[in-house]
Amino acid sequence: MDIWVSGTKEEILNHVRKYKEPDEVEYHHVDFNILDNVEIEVHFFPTFSFNPVANLRVKRWIRTLKMEDVTRMTEMPEGAGIIPMPTHEFNAVHILQHALRHFIYGGVGLRHVLDHYYVLKALHAEHPDDFEEVKARIQKTYRQLGITTFAQAMMWIFKEYLNMDDSWLLVEPSEKHGVFLLKELMQMGNFGREDKRLATERNAQNLKRTYVKIANSLRFFHSFPGESIGRIYVLTKEFVFSHIGLSKWGKNVE
């Protein structure tokens, strides 16, 4: 379960510590596992990019958002209460950017493709009269965040394999990038669990592990160069800093 909380990182951590000392504090969230068999991540901000330049753009985009503008009050099933949920327009950007990062880092599966498919379906149903205006805003954000190519690949899968109507697609589909994405999805399995290449990456040690991770990242360069270069940058920084005794400064944002 992912929860985005309003406040500074320090404020959020102080609030979490009132209930439980965090299991782990990551770059953009803190683990807050206070319920049995439920993993909870409390986010300081919704998402990020490996590429430092792209990450500045992501941060700038997040700063323009007001939580009350990108959430809507939604009634939970069986009378469990009413909670704020992200709007479909926000999710059309956030879920795609989030999926791209996971794709480069360690794999996403068809379930993540379906997440985005149903967001688009709900978005179209919610905006029957002004869908083109909403689409134009989303396209602009895709360009700002550098995720248009990934969106084109995803739209190709939606059109060719999920029979999505052309009028629902947010950007022009790309067969070249879509075929590559689908092939990788089928080989990776959910979160890369079926991918032997990633198993090799996880089992390798020290320098070899970094080398294998970089080699795996280069697979994506021809379709998604920004995130590919970004992950290589992070891996290199992590390796160098950890070997000169400054491991906390080189900690990987993965």
mmCIF file of C-alpha atoms in Angstrom, residues 43-218:
data_model
loop_
_atom_site.group_PDB
_atom_site.id
_atom_site.type_symbol
_atom_site.label_atom_id
_atom_site.label_comp_id
_atom_site.label_asym_id
_atom_site.label_seq_id
_atom_site.Cartn_x
_atom_site.Cartn_y
_atom_site.Cartn_z
ATOM 1 C CA HIS A 43 5.758 8.687 0.492
ATOM 2 C CA PHE A 44 7.439 12.042 1.008
ATOM 3 C CA PHE A 45 6.772 12.659 -2.681
ATOM 4 C CA PRO A 46 5.064 10.428 -5.252
ATOM 5 C CA THR A 47 7.891 9.455 -7.598
ATOM 6 C CA PHE A 48 11.363 10.273 -8.929
ATOM 7 C CA SER A 49 13.741 9.581 -11.814
ATOM 8 C CA PHE A 50 17.187 7.980 -11.824
ATOM 9 C CA ASN A 51 18.408 10.612 -14.253
ATOM 10 C CA PRO A 52 19.423 13.673 -12.173
ATOM 11 C CA VAL A 53 18.298 16.141 -14.856
ATOM 12 C CA ALA A 54 14.960 14.372 -15.311
ATOM 13 C CA ASN A 55 14.593 14.141 -11.537
ATOM 14 C CA LEU A 56 14.788 17.928 -11.274
ATOM 15 C CA ARG A 57 11.918 18.089 -13.781
ATOM 16 C CA VAL A 58 9.932 15.547 -11.762
ATOM 17 C CA LYS A 59 10.473 17.557 -8.565
ATOM 18 C CA ARG A 60 9.454 20.749 -10.350
ATOM 19 C CA TRP A 61 6.268 19.043 -11.567
ATOM 20 C CA ILE A 62 5.452 17.773 -8.066
ATOM 21 C CA ARG A 63 5.952 21.268 -6.615
ATOM 22 C CA THR A 64 3.297 22.598 -8.997
ATOM 23 C CA LEU A 65 0.762 20.123 -7.633
ATOM 24 C CA LYS A 66 -1.611 20.884 -4.815
ATOM 25 C CA MET A 67 -2.755 17.722 -3.102
ATOM 26 C CA GLU A 68 -6.353 18.936 -3.009
ATOM 27 C CA ASP A 69 -6.251 19.405 -6.813
ATOM 28 C CA VAL A 70 -4.926 15.938 -7.634
ATOM 29 C CA THR A 71 -7.092 13.948 -5.213
ATOM 30 C CA ARG A 72 -10.809 13.348 -4.875
ATOM 31 C CA MET A 73 -12.781 11.976 -1.941
ATOM 32 C CA THR A 74 -13.729 8.374 -2.653
ATOM 33 C CA GLU A 75 -16.052 6.078 -0.710
ATOM 34 C CA MET A 76 -14.482 2.758 0.251
ATOM 35 C CA PRO A 77 -16.341 -0.559 -0.238
ATOM 36 C CA GLU A 78 -18.601 -1.975 2.464
ATOM 37 C CA GLY A 79 -18.923 1.366 4.263
ATOM 38 C CA ALA A 80 -15.270 1.414 5.338
ATOM 39 C CA GLY A 81 -15.137 5.193 5.077
ATOM 40 C CA ILE A 82 -14.169 7.972 2.704
ATOM 41 C CA ILE A 83 -10.543 8.637 1.776
ATOM 42 C CA PRO A 84 -8.740 10.922 -0.716
ATOM 43 C CA MET A 85 -7.631 9.096 -3.885
ATOM 44 C CA PRO A 86 -5.524 10.415 -6.788
ATOM 45 C CA THR A 87 -7.403 11.739 -9.801
ATOM 46 C CA HIS A 88 -7.260 9.790 -13.061
ATOM 47 C CA GLU A 89 -5.398 12.658 -14.732
ATOM 48 C CA PHE A 90 -2.684 12.573 -12.062
ATOM 49 C CA ASN A 91 -2.438 8.791 -12.283
ATOM 50 C CA ALA A 92 -2.123 8.916 -16.067
ATOM 51 C CA VAL A 93 1.230 10.626 -15.459
ATOM 52 C CA HIS A 94 2.319 9.172 -12.138
ATOM 53 C CA ILE A 95 1.670 5.497 -12.901
ATOM 54 C CA LEU A 96 3.483 5.730 -16.238
ATOM 55 C CA GLN A 97 6.560 7.451 -14.788
ATOM 56 C CA HIS A 98 6.584 5.020 -11.863
ATOM 57 C CA ALA A 99 6.320 2.028 -14.222
ATOM 58 C CA LEU A 100 9.212 3.308 -16.361
ATOM 59 C CA ARG A 101 11.498 3.538 -13.336
ATOM 60 C CA HIS A 102 10.604 0.026 -12.203
ATOM 61 C CA PHE A 103 11.019 -1.239 -15.766
ATOM 62 C CA ILE A 104 14.606 0.052 -15.923
ATOM 63 C CA TYR A 105 15.438 -0.954 -12.347
ATOM 64 C CA GLY A 106 14.051 -4.455 -12.023
ATOM 65 C CA GLY A 107 11.058 -5.150 -14.197
ATOM 66 C CA VAL A 108 7.338 -4.613 -14.402
ATOM 67 C CA GLY A 109 4.717 -7.051 -15.591
ATOM 68 C CA LEU A 110 1.480 -7.036 -17.541
ATOM 69 C CA ARG A 111 -0.412 -6.179 -14.346
ATOM 70 C CA HIS A 112 1.243 -2.745 -14.448
ATOM 71 C CA VAL A 113 0.234 -2.345 -18.084
ATOM 72 C CA LEU A 114 -3.346 -3.116 -17.087
ATOM 73 C CA ASP A 115 -3.157 -0.549 -14.268
ATOM 74 C CA HIS A 116 -2.452 2.151 -16.814
ATOM 75 C CA TYR A 117 -5.032 0.760 -19.249
ATOM 76 C CA TYR A 118 -7.826 1.055 -16.693
ATOM 77 C CA VAL A 119 -6.696 4.535 -15.664
ATOM 78 C CA LEU A 120 -7.088 5.650 -19.286
ATOM 79 C CA LYS A 121 -10.451 3.943 -19.528
ATOM 80 C CA ALA A 122 -11.670 5.720 -16.385
ATOM 81 C CA LEU A 123 -10.132 9.020 -17.536
ATOM 82 C CA HIS A 124 -12.063 8.900 -20.806
ATOM 83 C CA ALA A 125 -15.309 8.054 -18.994
ATOM 84 C CA GLU A 126 -14.756 10.926 -16.556
ATOM 85 C CA HIS A 127 -14.094 13.485 -19.315
ATOM 86 C CA PRO A 128 -16.449 12.664 -22.215
ATOM 87 C CA ASP A 129 -16.723 16.326 -23.285
ATOM 88 C CA ASP A 130 -13.247 17.742 -22.588
ATOM 89 C CA PHE A 131 -11.032 14.677 -23.103
ATOM 90 C CA GLU A 132 -8.940 16.418 -25.783
ATOM 91 C CA GLU A 133 -8.110 19.244 -23.356
ATOM 92 C CA VAL A 134 -7.119 16.765 -20.659
ATOM 93 C CA LYS A 135 -5.064 14.789 -23.170
ATOM 94 C CA ALA A 136 -3.210 17.934 -24.243
ATOM 95 C CA ARG A 137 -2.280 18.695 -20.615
ATOM 96 C CA ILE A 138 -1.038 15.146 -20.072
ATOM 97 C CA GLN A 139 0.984 15.187 -23.299
ATOM 98 C CA LYS A 140 2.662 18.412 -22.167
ATOM 99 C CA THR A 141 3.598 16.811 -18.842
ATOM 100 C CA TYR A 142 4.927 13.703 -20.612
ATOM 101 C CA ARG A 143 7.210 15.936 -22.672
ATOM 102 C CA GLN A 144 8.344 17.865 -19.599
ATOM 103 C CA LEU A 145 9.228 14.650 -17.751
ATOM 104 C CA GLY A 146 10.800 12.961 -20.789
ATOM 105 C CA ILE A 147 8.467 9.939 -20.749
ATOM 106 C CA THR A 148 6.711 10.381 -24.101
ATOM 107 C CA THR A 149 8.558 7.475 -25.756
ATOM 108 C CA PHE A 150 7.570 5.115 -22.954
ATOM 109 C CA ALA A 151 3.983 6.342 -23.306
ATOM 110 C CA GLN A 152 4.102 5.643 -27.062
ATOM 111 C CA ALA A 153 5.301 2.093 -26.361
ATOM 112 C CA MET A 154 2.512 1.570 -23.846
ATOM 113 C CA MET A 155 -0.124 2.974 -26.233
ATOM 114 C CA TRP A 156 0.991 0.495 -28.900
ATOM 115 C CA ILE A 157 0.342 -2.406 -26.523
ATOM 116 C CA PHE A 158 -3.043 -0.930 -25.606
ATOM 117 C CA LYS A 159 -4.040 -0.639 -29.253
ATOM 118 C CA GLU A 160 -2.607 -3.872 -30.643
ATOM 119 C CA TYR A 161 -3.294 -6.279 -27.782
ATOM 120 C CA LEU A 162 -6.007 -4.684 -25.637
ATOM 121 C CA ASN A 163 -8.092 -3.234 -28.494
ATOM 122 C CA MET A 164 -8.168 0.283 -27.083
ATOM 123 C CA ASP A 165 -9.948 2.756 -29.337
ATOM 124 C CA ASP A 166 -7.646 5.260 -31.062
ATOM 125 C CA SER A 167 -9.576 8.164 -29.550
ATOM 126 C CA TRP A 168 -8.615 7.011 -26.042
ATOM 127 C CA LEU A 169 -4.856 6.919 -26.705
ATOM 128 C CA LEU A 170 -2.944 9.760 -25.086
ATOM 129 C CA VAL A 171 -0.063 9.828 -27.604
ATOM 130 C CA GLU A 172 0.681 8.323 -31.007
ATOM 131 C CA PRO A 173 1.617 4.618 -30.614
ATOM 132 C CA SER A 174 5.132 3.480 -31.548
ATOM 133 C CA GLU A 175 5.466 -0.042 -32.903
ATOM 134 C CA LYS A 176 9.266 -0.004 -32.586
ATOM 135 C CA HIS A 177 9.282 0.838 -28.883
ATOM 136 C CA GLY A 178 6.074 -1.100 -28.186
ATOM 137 C CA VAL A 179 7.473 -4.362 -29.551
ATOM 138 C CA PHE A 180 10.610 -3.917 -27.452
ATOM 139 C CA LEU A 181 8.587 -3.161 -24.318
ATOM 140 C CA LEU A 182 6.267 -6.138 -24.784
ATOM 141 C CA LYS A 183 9.165 -8.516 -25.392
ATOM 142 C CA GLU A 184 10.866 -7.331 -22.209
ATOM 143 C CA LEU A 185 7.644 -7.565 -20.187
ATOM 144 C CA MET A 186 7.114 -11.164 -21.242
ATOM 145 C CA GLN A 187 10.688 -12.104 -20.369
ATOM 146 C CA MET A 188 10.809 -10.244 -17.063
ATOM 147 C CA GLY A 189 7.618 -11.471 -15.454
ATOM 148 C CA ASN A 190 6.104 -9.559 -12.539
ATOM 149 C CA PHE A 191 8.768 -7.274 -11.040
ATOM 150 C CA GLY A 192 11.464 -9.215 -12.895
ATOM 151 C CA ARG A 193 10.931 -12.418 -10.914
ATOM 152 C CA GLU A 194 11.151 -14.611 -14.012
ATOM 153 C CA ASP A 195 14.113 -12.813 -15.581
ATOM 154 C CA LYS A 196 17.322 -14.865 -15.486
ATOM 155 C CA ARG A 197 19.327 -11.766 -16.386
ATOM 156 C CA LEU A 198 18.195 -10.100 -13.166
ATOM 157 C CA ALA A 199 18.892 -13.273 -11.180
ATOM 158 C CA THR A 200 22.488 -13.068 -12.397
ATOM 159 C CA GLU A 201 22.557 -9.424 -11.350
ATOM 160 C CA ARG A 202 21.312 -10.199 -7.840
ATOM 161 C CA ASN A 203 23.700 -13.120 -7.294
ATOM 162 C CA ALA A 204 26.875 -11.432 -8.514
ATOM 163 C CA GLN A 205 29.293 -9.838 -6.062
ATOM 164 C CA ASN A 206 30.969 -6.423 -5.766
ATOM 165 C CA LEU A 207 32.495 -5.125 -9.021
ATOM 166 C CA LYS A 208 30.943 -7.888 -11.121
ATOM 167 C CA ARG A 209 27.492 -7.064 -9.754
ATOM 168 C CA THR A 210 27.881 -3.403 -10.720
ATOM 169 C CA TYR A 211 29.143 -4.427 -14.158
ATOM 170 C CA VAL A 212 26.165 -6.750 -14.729
ATOM 171 C CA LYS A 213 23.710 -4.060 -13.592
ATOM 172 C CA ILE A 214 25.255 -1.542 -15.990
ATOM 173 C CA ALA A 215 25.179 -4.079 -18.829
ATOM 174 C CA ASN A 216 21.499 -4.752 -18.138
ATOM 175 C CA SER A 217 20.770 -1.014 -18.082
ATOM 176 C CA LEU A 218 22.347 -0.565 -21.526
#
